[in-house]
Amino acid sequence: MDHPPRGPARLRRRAEERLRDLRPGGGRLRRQRLGHARPPVDLEGGAYRPDHLAVRPRTLLPLRATRPDDGWCDESRDRRYNRPIRLPAPGVSAESMWRGDGLYDVVIDLDYNRAPIRKGRGSAIFLHIARDGYRPTEGCVALARADLLRLLGRLGPRTHLRIG
């Protein structure tokens, strides 16, 4: 009789089943900028929303509390492109990191197009909480809240993820 895996093997299998490909549109086949080999992804650290989580998530990654004026610059013509930014930022396209839908209650920067930052190569790719039904992201990687929080406990600054 074939029993389902337990412990770390179960978590790894569930994460592999739920991780979305790094292709835009949540895994639909499109031209990739990251390459077909999908090298390991470094983890830059991230943030959590303290008013939605009772305690800071357990992880060895650098993790700071998100503030209502936190944003991410996705305006490729701006000098702050693909970096954290304070909102409001008049005349600049930026995504709010303080979201009402809970997707960024925990968010990890997957170090895409960060060193060096190249304009036109796409903005950040985050690991964050999935929408209901795992609807496609805008190019990010998403996991269920419980799975992401559990995975965070196993991640550190020297962790490299292979997503694919």
Short mmCIF file of C-alpha atoms in Angstrom, two decimals:
data_model
loop_
_atom_site.label_atom_id
_atom_site.label_comp_id
_atom_site.label_asym_id
_atom_site.label_seq_id
_atom_site.Cartn_x
_atom_site.Cartn_y
_atom_site.Cartn_z
CA MET A 1 0.00 0.00 0.00
CA ASP A 2 1.39 3.39 -1.03
CA HIS A 3 1.28 5.88 1.87
CA PRO A 4 1.56 9.64 1.32
CA PRO A 5 4.86 11.18 2.47
CA ARG A 6 5.05 12.79 5.91
CA GLY A 7 7.00 15.66 7.43
CA PRO A 8 9.52 17.51 5.24
CA ALA A 9 8.88 15.24 2.26
CA ARG A 10 5.17 16.07 2.39
CA LEU A 11 5.87 19.79 2.65
CA ARG A 12 8.31 19.59 -0.27
CA ARG A 13 5.79 17.70 -2.41
CA ARG A 14 2.98 20.12 -1.58
CA ALA A 15 5.23 23.10 -2.34
CA GLU A 16 6.28 21.56 -5.64
CA GLU A 17 2.63 20.95 -6.53
CA ARG A 18 1.64 24.49 -5.64
CA LEU A 19 4.56 26.60 -6.77
CA ARG A 20 3.66 28.48 -9.90
CA ASP A 21 6.18 28.68 -12.70
CA LEU A 22 8.08 31.94 -13.01
CA ARG A 23 6.48 32.59 -16.38
CA PRO A 24 4.09 35.56 -16.54
CA GLY A 25 0.46 34.53 -16.22
CA GLY A 26 0.98 31.81 -13.62
CA GLY A 27 2.60 29.18 -15.80
CA ARG A 28 1.00 29.71 -19.19
CA LEU A 29 3.49 29.13 -21.98
CA ARG A 30 4.94 32.44 -23.06
CA ARG A 31 8.38 33.69 -23.97
CA GLN A 32 10.47 33.59 -20.80
CA ARG A 33 13.06 36.16 -19.85
CA LEU A 34 14.53 33.93 -17.14
CA GLY A 35 15.55 31.17 -19.51
CA HIS A 36 14.33 27.63 -19.84
CA ALA A 37 16.92 26.19 -17.45
CA ARG A 38 15.44 28.16 -14.52
CA PRO A 39 18.55 28.49 -12.34
CA PRO A 40 18.23 28.50 -8.54
CA VAL A 41 16.60 31.64 -7.14
CA ASP A 42 18.20 33.57 -4.30
CA LEU A 43 16.08 34.98 -1.49
CA GLU A 44 16.59 38.65 -0.62
CA GLY A 45 14.37 38.73 2.46
CA GLY A 46 10.96 40.25 2.70
CA ALA A 47 8.19 41.67 4.80
CA TYR A 48 5.10 40.72 6.75
CA ARG A 49 1.99 42.66 7.66
CA PRO A 50 1.99 42.96 11.48
CA ASP A 51 -1.69 43.89 11.79
CA HIS A 52 -2.68 40.63 10.01
CA LEU A 53 -0.22 38.28 11.74
CA ALA A 54 -0.10 38.01 15.52
CA VAL A 55 3.67 37.37 15.56
CA ARG A 56 6.57 37.81 13.16
CA PRO A 57 6.84 34.67 11.00
CA ARG A 58 9.64 32.32 12.10
CA THR A 59 12.46 32.42 9.54
CA LEU A 60 16.17 33.08 9.27
CA LEU A 61 15.52 35.44 6.35
CA PRO A 62 15.62 39.19 6.97
CA LEU A 63 11.95 40.09 7.43
CA ARG A 64 10.59 43.48 8.38
CA ALA A 65 7.15 44.79 9.23
CA THR A 66 5.31 46.34 6.27
CA ARG A 67 4.01 49.90 6.69
CA PRO A 68 0.98 51.47 4.99
CA ASP A 69 3.21 53.70 2.85
CA ASP A 70 5.40 50.87 1.52
CA GLY A 71 5.41 50.40 -2.23
CA TRP A 72 7.45 48.85 -5.03
CA CYS A 73 8.48 50.98 -8.01
CA ASP A 74 7.58 49.32 -11.33
CA GLU A 75 8.18 52.42 -13.47
CA SER A 76 11.15 51.45 -15.66
CA ARG A 77 12.00 55.10 -16.43
CA ASP A 78 12.36 55.99 -12.75
CA ARG A 79 15.73 55.76 -10.96
CA ARG A 80 13.99 53.77 -8.17
CA TYR A 81 12.80 51.08 -10.61
CA ASN A 82 12.48 47.60 -9.07
CA ARG A 83 13.18 48.86 -5.55
CA PRO A 84 11.13 49.62 -2.46
CA ILE A 85 9.56 53.07 -2.52
CA ARG A 86 7.49 55.26 -0.17
CA LEU A 87 3.93 56.03 -1.27
CA PRO A 88 2.41 58.22 -2.47
CA ALA A 89 4.87 58.75 -5.30
CA PRO A 90 3.21 61.22 -7.68
CA GLY A 91 3.85 60.55 -11.36
CA VAL A 92 5.49 57.16 -10.71
CA SER A 93 3.94 53.75 -11.27
CA ALA A 94 4.27 51.78 -8.04
CA GLU A 95 2.56 48.81 -6.43
CA SER A 96 1.34 49.08 -2.85
CA MET A 97 2.88 46.47 -0.56
CA TRP A 98 0.12 47.13 2.03
CA ARG A 99 -2.70 45.23 0.35
CA GLY A 100 -6.21 44.73 1.64
CA ASP A 101 -6.60 41.29 0.02
CA GLY A 102 -3.97 39.56 2.20
CA LEU A 103 -1.73 38.45 -0.69
CA TYR A 104 1.22 40.40 0.72
CA ASP A 105 0.65 39.57 4.39
CA VAL A 106 3.93 37.69 3.88
CA VAL A 107 6.07 38.53 0.85
CA ILE A 108 9.61 37.41 -0.05
CA ASP A 109 11.74 39.05 -2.75
CA LEU A 110 13.06 36.33 -5.08
CA ASP A 111 15.96 38.49 -6.29
CA TYR A 112 14.86 38.67 -9.94
CA ASN A 113 16.39 41.52 -11.97
CA ARG A 114 18.01 42.99 -8.86
CA ALA A 115 21.79 42.95 -9.29
CA PRO A 116 22.20 44.63 -11.63
CA ILE A 117 18.74 46.02 -12.32
CA ARG A 118 18.09 46.09 -16.07
CA LYS A 119 15.28 48.25 -17.37
CA GLY A 120 12.77 46.41 -19.50
CA ARG A 121 13.65 42.98 -18.03
CA GLY A 122 10.64 42.97 -15.73
CA SER A 123 10.06 44.06 -12.19
CA ALA A 124 10.38 41.96 -9.05
CA ILE A 125 9.14 38.43 -8.62
CA PHE A 126 7.77 37.78 -5.16
CA LEU A 127 6.88 34.66 -3.20
CA HIS A 128 3.59 35.55 -1.55
CA ILE A 129 0.20 34.21 -0.42
CA ALA A 130 -1.97 32.68 -3.16
CA ARG A 131 -5.39 33.86 -4.23
CA ASP A 132 -8.36 31.56 -3.65
CA GLY A 133 -8.24 28.70 -6.13
CA TYR A 134 -4.61 29.54 -7.01
CA ARG A 135 -5.70 31.98 -9.69
CA PRO A 136 -2.73 33.24 -11.73
CA THR A 137 -0.42 35.88 -10.33
CA GLU A 138 1.23 38.67 -12.31
CA GLY A 139 4.42 36.64 -12.67
CA CYS A 140 4.99 35.85 -9.00
CA VAL A 141 5.09 32.57 -7.08
CA ALA A 142 2.21 31.93 -4.68
CA LEU A 143 1.47 29.40 -1.92
CA ALA A 144 -1.38 28.93 0.52
CA ARG A 145 -0.87 31.01 3.68
CA ALA A 146 -0.25 27.96 5.92
CA ASP A 147 2.21 26.42 3.43
CA LEU A 148 4.12 29.68 3.01
CA LEU A 149 4.40 30.24 6.76
CA ARG A 150 5.61 26.67 7.26
CA LEU A 151 8.10 26.95 4.39
CA LEU A 152 9.50 30.21 5.82
CA GLY A 153 10.67 28.29 8.89
CA ARG A 154 12.95 26.27 6.61
CA LEU A 155 14.40 29.20 4.64
CA GLY A 156 17.51 31.22 5.34
CA PRO A 157 19.90 33.66 3.63
CA ARG A 158 21.85 30.81 1.99
CA THR A 159 18.73 29.04 0.68
CA HIS A 160 18.43 28.70 -3.10
CA LEU A 161 15.04 27.70 -4.53
CA ARG A 162 14.66 25.85 -7.81
CA ILE A 163 11.25 26.68 -9.25
CA GLY A 164 9.84 24.92 -12.24
#
